[in-house]
mmCIF file of C-alpha atoms in Angstrom:
data_model
loop_
_atom_site.group_PDB
_atom_site.id
_atom_site.type_symbol
_atom_site.label_atom_id
_atom_site.label_comp_id
_atom_site.label_asym_id
_atom_site.label_seq_id
_atom_site.Cartn_x
_atom_site.Cartn_y
_atom_site.Cartn_z
ATOM 1 C CA UNK A 858 -11.525 -21.004 12.081
ATOM 2 C CA UNK A 859 -8.966 -18.918 12.132
ATOM 3 C CA UNK A 860 -6.436 -17.341 9.131
ATOM 4 C CA UNK A 861 -3.043 -17.202 9.081
ATOM 5 C CA UNK A 862 -0.208 -15.954 6.181
ATOM 6 C CA UNK A 863 1.693 -18.717 5.059
ATOM 7 C CA UNK A 864 3.520 -16.580 2.797
ATOM 8 C CA UNK A 865 3.591 -13.365 1.219
ATOM 9 C CA UNK A 866 5.873 -12.137 -2.008
ATOM 10 C CA UNK A 867 6.514 -8.917 -4.507
ATOM 11 C CA UNK A 868 8.459 -7.327 -7.463
ATOM 12 C CA UNK A 869 10.164 -3.894 -6.525
ATOM 13 C CA UNK A 870 9.177 -1.188 -7.151
ATOM 14 C CA UNK A 871 8.760 0.272 -11.011
ATOM 15 C CA UNK A 872 8.904 3.938 -11.221
ATOM 16 C CA UNK A 873 5.751 4.535 -12.563
ATOM 17 C CA UNK A 874 6.454 6.721 -16.221
ATOM 18 C CA UNK A 875 8.100 5.608 -19.599
ATOM 19 C CA UNK A 876 11.393 5.136 -18.852
ATOM 20 C CA UNK A 877 10.502 2.927 -15.685
ATOM 21 C CA UNK A 878 11.987 -0.895 -15.611
ATOM 22 C CA UNK A 879 8.914 -2.558 -15.241
ATOM 23 C CA UNK A 880 7.060 -0.054 -18.430
ATOM 24 C CA UNK A 881 7.527 -2.870 -20.461
ATOM 25 C CA UNK A 882 5.667 -5.744 -18.879
ATOM 26 C CA UNK A 883 1.634 -5.413 -18.748
ATOM 27 C CA UNK A 884 0.639 -5.877 -15.882
ATOM 28 C CA UNK A 885 -0.846 -8.846 -15.966
ATOM 29 C CA UNK A 886 3.039 -9.799 -16.525
ATOM 30 C CA UNK A 887 3.361 -8.561 -13.202
ATOM 31 C CA UNK A 888 0.633 -10.189 -11.816
ATOM 32 C CA UNK A 889 2.340 -14.123 -12.820
ATOM 33 C CA UNK A 890 5.020 -13.278 -12.015
ATOM 34 C CA UNK A 891 4.294 -13.296 -8.107
ATOM 35 C CA UNK A 892 1.512 -15.632 -9.191
ATOM 36 C CA UNK A 893 4.305 -18.094 -10.047
ATOM 37 C CA UNK A 894 6.502 -16.994 -7.710
ATOM 38 C CA UNK A 895 3.710 -18.612 -4.685
ATOM 39 C CA UNK A 896 3.496 -21.644 -6.629
ATOM 40 C CA UNK A 897 7.531 -21.928 -7.470
ATOM 41 C CA UNK A 898 8.570 -21.211 -3.037
ATOM 42 C CA UNK A 899 5.985 -23.267 -1.600
ATOM 43 C CA UNK A 900 5.328 -26.334 -4.552
ATOM 44 C CA UNK A 901 1.316 -25.703 -4.487
ATOM 45 C CA UNK A 902 -1.100 -27.523 -6.152
ATOM 46 C CA UNK A 903 -3.150 -24.223 -7.816
ATOM 47 C CA UNK A 904 -6.151 -26.141 -7.520
ATOM 48 C CA UNK A 905 -5.779 -25.778 -3.764
ATOM 49 C CA UNK A 906 -6.271 -22.057 -4.326
ATOM 50 C CA UNK A 907 -10.209 -21.841 -4.466
ATOM 51 C CA UNK A 908 -9.452 -18.366 -4.839
ATOM 52 C CA UNK A 909 -7.849 -15.387 -5.565
ATOM 53 C CA UNK A 910 -8.705 -11.944 -4.786
ATOM 54 C CA UNK A 911 -6.460 -9.479 -5.939
ATOM 55 C CA UNK A 912 -6.817 -5.179 -5.547
ATOM 56 C CA UNK A 913 -6.125 -2.969 -8.532
ATOM 57 C CA UNK A 914 -7.489 0.285 -9.240
ATOM 58 C CA UNK A 915 -7.276 1.183 -12.328
ATOM 59 C CA UNK A 916 -9.647 -0.626 -13.868
ATOM 60 C CA UNK A 917 -10.069 -0.169 -17.318
ATOM 61 C CA UNK A 918 -7.404 -1.006 -20.887
ATOM 62 C CA UNK A 919 -4.758 -4.284 -20.159
ATOM 63 C CA UNK A 920 -5.916 -3.869 -16.398
ATOM 64 C CA UNK A 921 -9.202 -4.215 -17.527
ATOM 65 C CA UNK A 922 -11.192 -7.463 -17.497
ATOM 66 C CA UNK A 923 -11.253 -9.620 -13.872
ATOM 67 C CA UNK A 924 -7.300 -9.639 -14.679
ATOM 68 C CA UNK A 925 -6.964 -11.828 -10.922
ATOM 69 C CA UNK A 926 -8.367 -14.036 -12.995
ATOM 70 C CA UNK A 927 -6.748 -13.693 -16.662
ATOM 71 C CA UNK A 928 -3.493 -13.754 -14.978
ATOM 72 C CA UNK A 929 -3.923 -16.973 -12.479
ATOM 73 C CA UNK A 930 -4.649 -18.392 -16.045
ATOM 74 C CA UNK A 931 -1.794 -16.661 -18.075
ATOM 75 C CA UNK A 932 0.529 -17.350 -15.143
ATOM 76 C CA UNK A 933 -0.249 -21.607 -15.540
ATOM 77 C CA UNK A 934 -2.334 -22.207 -12.576
ATOM 78 C CA UNK A 935 -5.434 -24.866 -12.491
ATOM 79 C CA UNK A 936 -8.419 -23.538 -13.618
ATOM 80 C CA UNK A 937 -10.349 -24.798 -10.572
ATOM 81 C CA UNK A 938 -8.190 -21.521 -8.958
ATOM 82 C CA UNK A 939 -10.618 -18.725 -10.080
ATOM 83 C CA UNK A 940 -9.985 -14.640 -9.188
ATOM 84 C CA UNK A 941 -11.950 -11.641 -8.292
ATOM 85 C CA UNK A 942 -11.017 -7.856 -8.407
ATOM 86 C CA UNK A 943 -11.389 -5.280 -6.175
ATOM 87 C CA UNK A 944 -11.652 -1.851 -6.182
ATOM 88 C CA UNK A 945 -11.381 0.015 -2.731
ATOM 89 C CA UNK A 946 -8.668 3.377 -4.424
ATOM 90 C CA UNK A 947 -5.374 2.911 -2.266
ATOM 91 C CA UNK A 948 -6.185 0.097 0.076
ATOM 92 C CA UNK A 949 -7.862 -2.155 -2.221
ATOM 93 C CA UNK A 950 -4.465 -4.513 -1.924
ATOM 94 C CA UNK A 951 -5.343 -3.918 2.264
ATOM 95 C CA UNK A 952 -8.461 -5.239 1.113
ATOM 96 C CA UNK A 953 -7.552 -8.509 -1.175
ATOM 97 C CA UNK A 954 -5.893 -9.434 2.122
ATOM 98 C CA UNK A 955 -8.624 -8.178 4.597
ATOM 99 C CA UNK A 956 -10.918 -10.624 2.039
ATOM 100 C CA UNK A 957 -9.390 -13.333 2.537
ATOM 101 C CA UNK A 958 -9.076 -13.366 5.482
ATOM 102 C CA UNK A 959 -12.636 -13.648 6.316
ATOM 103 C CA UNK A 960 -12.877 -16.199 2.863
ATOM 104 C CA UNK A 961 -10.941 -18.633 5.116
ATOM 105 C CA UNK A 962 -11.950 -17.479 9.474
ATOM 106 C CA UNK A 963 -15.293 -17.988 7.543
ATOM 107 C CA UNK A 964 -14.637 -21.341 6.835
ATOM 108 C CA UNK A 965 -16.120 -20.897 2.948
ATOM 109 C CA UNK A 966 -12.502 -21.401 1.733
ATOM 110 C CA UNK A 967 -9.484 -22.316 3.068
ATOM 111 C CA UNK A 968 -7.456 -21.624 0.947
ATOM 112 C CA UNK A 969 -7.007 -17.591 -1.347
ATOM 113 C CA UNK A 970 -4.184 -15.620 -2.493
ATOM 114 C CA UNK A 971 -4.754 -12.322 -2.853
ATOM 115 C CA UNK A 972 -2.968 -8.776 -3.554
ATOM 116 C CA UNK A 973 -3.127 -6.668 -6.305
ATOM 117 C CA UNK A 974 -1.464 -5.244 -8.867
ATOM 118 C CA UNK A 975 -0.640 -2.108 -10.940
ATOM 119 C CA UNK A 976 0.830 -0.556 -13.634
ATOM 120 C CA UNK A 977 0.663 2.942 -13.622
ATOM 121 C CA UNK A 978 2.948 4.115 -16.382
ATOM 122 C CA UNK A 979 1.004 1.631 -19.090
ATOM 123 C CA UNK A 980 -2.852 2.473 -17.239
ATOM 124 C CA UNK A 981 -2.195 5.100 -15.204
ATOM 125 C CA UNK A 982 -4.861 6.733 -12.728
ATOM 126 C CA UNK A 983 -7.589 8.624 -13.149
ATOM 127 C CA UNK A 984 -7.896 6.429 -16.807
ATOM 128 C CA UNK A 985 -10.601 4.817 -14.983
ATOM 129 C CA UNK A 986 -12.508 8.362 -15.713
ATOM 130 C CA UNK A 987 -14.968 7.674 -13.254
ATOM 131 C CA UNK A 988 -17.609 9.819 -11.938
ATOM 132 C CA UNK A 989 -15.636 11.133 -8.473
ATOM 133 C CA UNK A 990 -12.789 12.783 -10.748
ATOM 134 C CA UNK A 991 -14.620 13.387 -14.294
ATOM 135 C CA UNK A 992 -17.749 13.929 -14.202
ATOM 136 C CA UNK A 993 -18.243 17.671 -13.075
ATOM 137 C CA UNK A 994 -22.161 17.574 -12.101
ATOM 138 C CA UNK A 995 -20.884 14.531 -8.636
ATOM 139 C CA UNK A 996 -17.864 15.435 -8.603
ATOM 140 C CA UNK A 997 -19.437 18.836 -7.477
ATOM 141 C CA UNK A 998 -21.732 17.266 -5.093
ATOM 142 C CA UNK A 999 -19.374 15.229 -4.203
ATOM 143 C CA UNK A 1000 -16.191 18.392 -2.925
ATOM 144 C CA UNK A 1001 -13.593 16.403 -4.702
ATOM 145 C CA UNK A 1002 -10.345 17.489 -4.329
ATOM 146 C CA UNK A 1003 -7.182 15.485 -5.857
ATOM 147 C CA UNK A 1004 -5.352 14.187 -2.507
ATOM 148 C CA UNK A 1005 -2.465 16.371 -2.119
ATOM 149 C CA UNK A 1006 -5.149 18.779 -1.894
ATOM 150 C CA UNK A 1007 -6.578 16.337 1.350
ATOM 151 C CA UNK A 1008 -2.786 16.571 1.900
ATOM 152 C CA UNK A 1009 -2.310 19.950 2.215
ATOM 153 C CA UNK A 1010 -5.914 20.922 3.757
ATOM 154 C CA UNK A 1011 -4.097 18.615 6.883
ATOM 155 C CA UNK A 1012 -1.226 20.257 7.058
ATOM 156 C CA UNK A 1013 -2.997 23.002 7.527
ATOM 157 C CA UNK A 1014 -5.122 21.970 10.390
ATOM 158 C CA UNK A 1015 -3.149 20.707 12.362
ATOM 159 C CA UNK A 1016 -0.060 23.102 11.819
ATOM 160 C CA UNK A 1017 2.528 21.015 10.287
ATOM 161 C CA UNK A 1018 5.032 23.036 9.385
ATOM 162 C CA UNK A 1019 6.500 21.877 5.663
ATOM 163 C CA UNK A 1020 10.456 21.980 7.266
ATOM 164 C CA UNK A 1021 8.748 18.907 9.366
ATOM 165 C CA UNK A 1022 7.664 17.217 6.776
ATOM 166 C CA UNK A 1023 10.646 17.637 4.267
ATOM 167 C CA UNK A 1024 12.287 16.266 7.160
ATOM 168 C CA UNK A 1025 9.998 12.782 7.212
ATOM 169 C CA UNK A 1026 10.582 11.746 3.966
ATOM 170 C CA UNK A 1027 14.812 12.212 3.923
ATOM 171 C CA UNK A 1028 14.163 10.019 6.791
ATOM 172 C CA UNK A 1029 11.845 8.063 4.578
ATOM 173 C CA UNK A 1030 14.535 7.920 1.888
ATOM 174 C CA UNK A 1031 17.208 7.247 4.912
ATOM 175 C CA UNK A 1032 15.434 4.733 5.963
ATOM 176 C CA UNK A 1033 14.389 3.355 2.777
ATOM 177 C CA UNK A 1034 17.625 3.085 1.559
ATOM 178 C CA UNK A 1035 19.357 1.073 4.373
ATOM 179 C CA UNK A 1036 16.857 -1.464 5.211
ATOM 180 C CA UNK A 1037 17.575 -2.331 0.399
ATOM 181 C CA UNK A 1038 21.540 -2.442 1.611
ATOM 182 C CA UNK A 1039 21.361 -4.117 5.039
ATOM 183 C CA UNK A 1040 18.945 -6.511 2.616
ATOM 184 C CA UNK A 1041 16.498 -6.372 4.587
ATOM 185 C CA UNK A 1042 13.492 -6.293 1.710
ATOM 186 C CA UNK A 1043 14.808 -10.180 0.245
ATOM 187 C CA UNK A 1044 12.227 -12.419 1.580
ATOM 188 C CA UNK A 1045 9.841 -11.360 -0.619
ATOM 189 C CA UNK A 1046 10.821 -9.417 -2.932
ATOM 190 C CA UNK A 1047 11.801 -11.557 -6.449
ATOM 191 C CA UNK A 1048 13.080 -9.937 -9.636
ATOM 192 C CA UNK A 1049 11.479 -9.255 -12.584
ATOM 193 C CA UNK A 1050 12.137 -10.832 -15.633
ATOM 194 C CA UNK A 1051 10.678 -9.836 -19.546
ATOM 195 C CA UNK A 1052 10.064 -13.739 -21.884
ATOM 196 C CA UNK A 1053 13.327 -13.990 -22.212
ATOM 197 C CA UNK A 1054 14.544 -14.413 -19.154
ATOM 198 C CA UNK A 1055 16.051 -10.996 -19.079
ATOM 199 C CA UNK A 1056 17.046 -9.176 -15.061
ATOM 200 C CA UNK A 1057 14.317 -6.058 -15.316
ATOM 201 C CA UNK A 1058 14.411 -4.702 -11.672
ATOM 202 C CA UNK A 1059 15.518 -6.624 -8.610
ATOM 203 C CA UNK A 1060 15.137 -3.305 -6.159
ATOM 204 C CA UNK A 1061 12.936 -0.762 -5.477
ATOM 205 C CA UNK A 1062 13.949 1.925 -7.830
ATOM 206 C CA UNK A 1063 12.497 4.726 -6.399
ATOM 207 C CA UNK A 1064 15.120 5.748 -3.289
ATOM 208 C CA UNK A 1065 16.964 8.595 -3.783
ATOM 209 C CA UNK A 1066 19.597 7.938 -1.383
ATOM 210 C CA UNK A 1067 20.844 11.602 -2.323
ATOM 211 C CA UNK A 1068 17.781 13.481 -0.668
ATOM 212 C CA UNK A 1069 18.116 16.392 1.823
ATOM 213 C CA UNK A 1070 16.380 18.556 3.326
ATOM 214 C CA UNK A 1071 18.197 21.808 1.758
ATOM 215 C CA UNK A 1072 17.502 20.269 -2.264
ATOM 216 C CA UNK A 1073 13.592 19.702 -0.901
ATOM 217 C CA UNK A 1074 13.537 23.344 0.322
ATOM 218 C CA UNK A 1075 14.301 24.240 -3.199
ATOM 219 C CA UNK A 1076 10.638 22.151 -4.550
ATOM 220 C CA UNK A 1077 8.287 24.038 -5.123
ATOM 221 C CA UNK A 1078 4.411 23.028 -3.634
ATOM 222 C CA UNK A 1079 3.170 20.156 -5.921
ATOM 223 C CA UNK A 1080 -1.122 21.281 -5.490
ATOM 224 C CA UNK A 1081 -1.471 24.685 -4.916
ATOM 225 C CA UNK A 1082 -2.546 25.263 -8.622
ATOM 226 C CA UNK A 1083 -5.008 22.230 -8.190
ATOM 227 C CA UNK A 1084 -6.446 23.785 -4.858
ATOM 228 C CA UNK A 1085 -7.802 26.780 -6.679
ATOM 229 C CA UNK A 1086 -11.716 27.136 -7.543
ATOM 230 C CA UNK A 1087 -14.338 25.235 -5.937
ATOM 231 C CA UNK A 1088 -12.539 23.366 -4.499
ATOM 232 C CA UNK A 1089 -11.172 25.312 -2.273
ATOM 233 C CA UNK A 1090 -14.405 26.673 -1.623
ATOM 234 C CA UNK A 1091 -15.675 23.729 -0.451
ATOM 235 C CA UNK A 1092 -12.409 23.036 1.670
ATOM 236 C CA UNK A 1093 -12.838 27.355 3.332
ATOM 237 C CA UNK A 1094 -16.595 25.392 3.667
ATOM 238 C CA UNK A 1095 -16.503 23.158 6.153
ATOM 239 C CA UNK A 1096 -13.023 23.759 7.233
ATOM 240 C CA UNK A 1097 -12.404 28.279 8.558
ATOM 241 C CA UNK A 1098 -8.722 27.647 9.714
ATOM 242 C CA UNK A 1099 -8.159 26.619 6.034
ATOM 243 C CA UNK A 1100 -8.912 29.898 4.784
ATOM 244 C CA UNK A 1101 -5.446 30.586 5.025
ATOM 245 C CA UNK A 1102 -4.148 27.654 3.241
ATOM 246 C CA UNK A 1103 -1.077 26.459 3.058
ATOM 247 C CA UNK A 1104 -0.028 24.202 0.240
ATOM 248 C CA UNK A 1105 3.714 22.348 1.808
ATOM 249 C CA UNK A 1106 3.384 18.872 -0.268
ATOM 250 C CA UNK A 1107 5.741 19.031 -3.191
ATOM 251 C CA UNK A 1108 7.505 15.907 -5.142
ATOM 252 C CA UNK A 1109 9.135 15.299 -2.747
ATOM 253 C CA UNK A 1110 7.229 15.379 0.542
ATOM 254 C CA UNK A 1111 4.743 12.885 -1.670
ATOM 255 C CA UNK A 1112 4.492 9.157 -2.931
ATOM 256 C CA UNK A 1113 5.565 8.622 -6.012
ATOM 257 C CA UNK A 1114 3.907 6.010 -8.569
ATOM 258 C CA UNK A 1115 4.992 2.942 -8.565
ATOM 259 C CA UNK A 1116 3.888 -0.021 -10.957
ATOM 260 C CA UNK A 1117 4.303 -3.775 -9.079
ATOM 261 C CA UNK A 1118 2.562 -6.372 -8.233
ATOM 262 C CA UNK A 1119 2.211 -8.157 -4.992
ATOM 263 C CA UNK A 1120 0.679 -10.972 -3.427
ATOM 264 C CA UNK A 1121 -0.221 -13.325 -0.299
ATOM 265 C CA UNK A 1122 -1.101 -16.758 0.860
ATOM 266 C CA UNK A 1123 -3.445 -17.006 3.208
ATOM 267 C CA UNK A 1124 -4.916 -20.855 4.436
ATOM 268 C CA UNK A 1125 -6.711 -22.282 7.509
ATOM 269 C CA UNK A 1126 -4.002 -24.103 10.125
ATOM 270 C CA UNK A 1127 -5.802 -27.226 8.901
ATOM 271 C CA UNK A 1128 -4.582 -26.225 5.428
ATOM 272 C CA UNK A 1129 -1.458 -25.669 5.487
ATOM 273 C CA UNK A 1130 -0.890 -28.680 6.806
ATOM 274 C CA UNK A 1131 -2.209 -31.036 5.054
ATOM 275 C CA UNK A 1132 -0.210 -28.816 2.271
ATOM 276 C CA UNK A 1133 3.427 -28.993 4.573
ATOM 277 C CA UNK A 1134 3.428 -25.397 4.934
ATOM 278 C CA UNK A 1135 3.934 -22.899 8.321
ATOM 279 C CA UNK A 1136 1.493 -20.190 8.389
ATOM 280 C CA UNK A 1137 3.712 -17.475 9.633
ATOM 281 C CA UNK A 1138 0.774 -14.688 11.056
ATOM 282 C CA UNK A 1139 -2.564 -15.295 12.038
ATOM 283 C CA UNK A 1140 -4.587 -12.515 10.915
ATOM 284 C CA UNK A 1141 -6.126 -10.664 14.017
ATOM 285 C CA UNK A 1142 -8.826 -8.308 13.869
ATOM 286 C CA UNK A 1143 -9.313 -6.869 9.684
ATOM 287 C CA UNK A 1144 -10.970 -3.012 9.994
ATOM 288 C CA UNK A 1145 -12.577 -0.756 7.230
ATOM 289 C CA UNK A 1146 -13.697 3.070 7.462
ATOM 290 C CA UNK A 1147 -15.369 6.390 6.318
ATOM 291 C CA UNK A 1148 -14.461 9.189 7.013
ATOM 292 C CA UNK A 1149 -14.391 12.955 5.927
ATOM 293 C CA UNK A 1150 -13.593 12.036 1.902
ATOM 294 C CA UNK A 1151 -12.196 16.143 2.010
ATOM 295 C CA UNK A 1152 -8.858 14.139 4.163
ATOM 296 C CA UNK A 1153 -6.633 11.114 4.222
ATOM 297 C CA UNK A 1154 -7.077 9.532 7.400
ATOM 298 C CA UNK A 1155 -9.373 6.491 6.666
ATOM 299 C CA UNK A 1156 -6.223 4.803 7.764
ATOM 300 C CA UNK A 1157 -6.019 6.116 10.904
ATOM 301 C CA UNK A 1158 -10.023 5.143 11.877
ATOM 302 C CA UNK A 1159 -9.406 2.262 10.598
ATOM 303 C CA UNK A 1160 -6.539 1.440 12.764
ATOM 304 C CA UNK A 1161 -8.895 3.024 15.770
ATOM 305 C CA UNK A 1162 -11.640 0.898 14.999
ATOM 306 C CA UNK A 1163 -9.217 -2.324 15.200
ATOM 307 C CA UNK A 1164 -7.478 -1.864 17.877
ATOM 308 C CA UNK A 1165 -11.197 -1.825 19.131
ATOM 309 C CA UNK A 1166 -12.239 -4.728 17.757
ATOM 310 C CA UNK A 1167 -8.801 -5.968 19.849
ATOM 311 C CA UNK A 1168 -9.288 -5.188 22.183
ATOM 312 C CA UNK A 1169 -5.526 -3.994 22.540
ATOM 313 C CA UNK A 1170 -3.550 -0.192 22.419
ATOM 314 C CA UNK A 1171 -1.062 0.989 20.057
ATOM 315 C CA UNK A 1172 1.521 0.303 22.885
ATOM 316 C CA UNK A 1173 0.434 -3.510 22.454
ATOM 317 C CA UNK A 1174 1.259 -2.703 18.885
ATOM 318 C CA UNK A 1175 5.328 -4.092 18.550
ATOM 319 C CA UNK A 1176 5.463 -2.439 14.626
ATOM 320 C CA UNK A 1177 2.744 0.162 11.845
ATOM 321 C CA UNK A 1178 3.206 0.152 8.383
ATOM 322 C CA UNK A 1179 1.232 3.341 7.944
ATOM 323 C CA UNK A 1180 1.014 4.058 3.789
ATOM 324 C CA UNK A 1181 3.114 7.232 3.427
ATOM 325 C CA UNK A 1182 -0.068 8.543 1.237
ATOM 326 C CA UNK A 1183 1.765 12.821 1.723
ATOM 327 C CA UNK A 1184 4.382 12.688 4.877
ATOM 328 C CA UNK A 1185 1.563 14.778 6.658
ATOM 329 C CA UNK A 1186 -0.778 11.342 7.378
ATOM 330 C CA UNK A 1187 1.556 9.446 7.944
ATOM 331 C CA UNK A 1188 2.473 12.136 11.398
ATOM 332 C CA UNK A 1189 -0.649 12.952 11.873
ATOM 333 C CA UNK A 1190 -1.074 9.085 12.170
ATOM 334 C CA UNK A 1191 2.026 8.949 15.028
ATOM 335 C CA UNK A 1192 1.395 11.803 16.692
ATOM 336 C CA UNK A 1193 -2.537 11.072 17.211
ATOM 337 C CA UNK A 1194 -1.743 7.332 18.628
ATOM 338 C CA UNK A 1195 0.597 7.990 19.912
ATOM 339 C CA UNK A 1196 3.883 5.583 17.976
ATOM 340 C CA UNK A 1197 7.144 6.081 18.412
ATOM 341 C CA UNK A 1198 9.289 6.288 15.029
ATOM 342 C CA UNK A 1199 10.871 3.600 15.625
ATOM 343 C CA UNK A 1200 8.068 1.763 15.309
ATOM 344 C CA UNK A 1201 6.446 3.539 12.492
ATOM 345 C CA UNK A 1202 7.585 2.421 8.641
ATOM 346 C CA UNK A 1203 11.017 1.580 10.105
ATOM 347 C CA UNK A 1204 12.114 0.548 6.505
ATOM 348 C CA UNK A 1205 10.945 3.333 4.490
ATOM 349 C CA UNK A 1206 7.363 3.803 2.544
ATOM 350 C CA UNK A 1207 6.179 4.706 -0.163
ATOM 351 C CA UNK A 1208 7.683 8.482 0.535
ATOM 352 C CA UNK A 1209 10.523 6.687 -1.420
ATOM 353 C CA UNK A 1210 9.057 3.702 -2.254
ATOM 354 C CA UNK A 1211 7.338 4.940 -4.631
ATOM 355 C CA UNK A 1212 3.201 3.748 -4.592
ATOM 356 C CA UNK A 1213 1.627 1.259 -6.827
ATOM 357 C CA UNK A 1214 -1.803 1.216 -6.135
ATOM 358 C CA UNK A 1215 -4.301 -2.014 -5.835
ATOM 359 C CA UNK A 1216 -0.371 -3.695 -5.691
ATOM 360 C CA UNK A 1217 0.684 -1.182 -2.124
ATOM 361 C CA UNK A 1218 -1.453 -2.777 0.552
ATOM 362 C CA UNK A 1219 0.021 -6.723 -0.080
ATOM 363 C CA UNK A 1220 4.317 -5.225 0.161
ATOM 364 C CA UNK A 1221 3.223 -3.098 3.400
ATOM 365 C CA UNK A 1222 2.019 -6.338 4.377
ATOM 366 C CA UNK A 1223 5.638 -8.252 3.133
ATOM 367 C CA UNK A 1224 7.320 -5.208 4.451
ATOM 368 C CA UNK A 1225 5.357 -5.282 7.830
ATOM 369 C CA UNK A 1226 6.105 -9.520 8.110
ATOM 370 C CA UNK A 1227 9.896 -9.926 7.105
ATOM 371 C CA UNK A 1228 10.792 -6.787 9.896
ATOM 372 C CA UNK A 1229 8.130 -8.797 13.006
ATOM 373 C CA UNK A 1230 10.056 -11.824 12.922
ATOM 374 C CA UNK A 1231 13.246 -10.035 12.495
ATOM 375 C CA UNK A 1232 12.226 -8.550 14.926
ATOM 376 C CA UNK A 1233 10.943 -11.864 16.403
ATOM 377 C CA UNK A 1234 8.066 -8.854 17.627
ATOM 378 C CA UNK A 1235 4.097 -10.138 17.527
ATOM 379 C CA UNK A 1236 1.901 -7.887 16.810
ATOM 380 C CA UNK A 1237 2.078 -5.258 13.918
ATOM 381 C CA UNK A 1238 -0.398 -3.168 11.922
ATOM 382 C CA UNK A 1239 -1.196 -2.201 8.230
ATOM 383 C CA UNK A 1240 -2.890 0.673 7.530
ATOM 384 C CA UNK A 1241 -4.481 2.569 4.394
ATOM 385 C CA UNK A 1242 -5.684 6.044 3.864
ATOM 386 C CA UNK A 1243 -7.281 6.338 0.413
ATOM 387 C CA UNK A 1244 -9.187 8.418 -2.140
ATOM 388 C CA UNK A 1245 -12.676 9.833 -0.888
ATOM 389 C CA UNK A 1246 -12.349 8.827 2.772
ATOM 390 C CA UNK A 1247 -12.387 5.516 3.029
ATOM 391 C CA UNK A 1248 -9.510 3.929 4.959
ATOM 392 C CA UNK A 1249 -8.265 -0.254 5.693
ATOM 393 C CA UNK A 1250 -6.686 -1.653 9.098
ATOM 394 C CA UNK A 1251 -5.096 -5.681 8.964
ATOM 395 C CA UNK A 1252 -3.871 -6.248 12.443
ATOM 396 C CA UNK A 1253 -1.816 -9.376 11.962
ATOM 397 C CA UNK A 1254 0.511 -11.427 14.771
ATOM 398 C CA UNK A 1255 3.727 -13.424 14.027
ATOM 399 C CA UNK A 1256 3.288 -17.378 14.731
#
């Protein structure tokens, strides 16, 4: 049995700070917004949905207690639609889609909703105080380093200069601004309103139209102080080249954190026909992978794995959405896989629009699906690298 994407929606990405447009919305409200949108757009009998799988990275406080299930009840979905919340760091939302595809593809279930949610402004990153980063003994034993330091290590090892990282970041903003102004996000983007039906946000609010390489040249490195100390010792012990570590990532060429939610409806062809829904894409292959925890290459390894599963080369893929977890990550992905820039993140990425952690996987999938349809192209891949070396990639084929 094959799994198909029947629909996909996302909220705009709101700035993850107290003044951000979505900071007044509880995570459960953001999740409920995409659940209601999927239901409304497809006139969906939610009792037909057998499970809801949602990624969420910081599962504590307002994001605790199996948010997927509780959000579904809060959104007014049938109590027959179950729910589970999972965490594979930044890849969580993409993993949720992969789990849904595997459920449907195995014949275990016929219709599953999958995506993710994160309100970083209300539940800050690391607020769950996980042992990996909060317990000094565990951190030392596992060579924990901040992801920004990992990105600087990658830039050092790969020989990327700060200027080319800045050039990529500026282009991400330019592409995102162009895509926004041309309405390329309109098909999947749902506006977020408060309880009084007042509009809070209807576009990604972190895009900086005035970004320039000259302006970025004035920014101080963000991770030099974090990198000092035992983290540096661990890195230098494994990579001799890192003894001349260059700290080249800053707030301009790193992803801002964001609030938001995303959701896809995934089902079998038979179930789609029964409900009168038209499949938009087939999920061809799913892969998770793990790489050196000091590097952010898990998404690249997962991409290579998913291509091998499908028996395809990078040249046979029309579009790639690689999460912009720092500029060096994407430049290495682009160079190593031999992808021309027009096929990689053509509408910008997280450097421009923000990284909504657990929601990002679904957000990238909606962008990929819409762009494949706009170009009448065939195949696309979404890839995300996460902390501790994990990564996930999914290959889809437009129907």
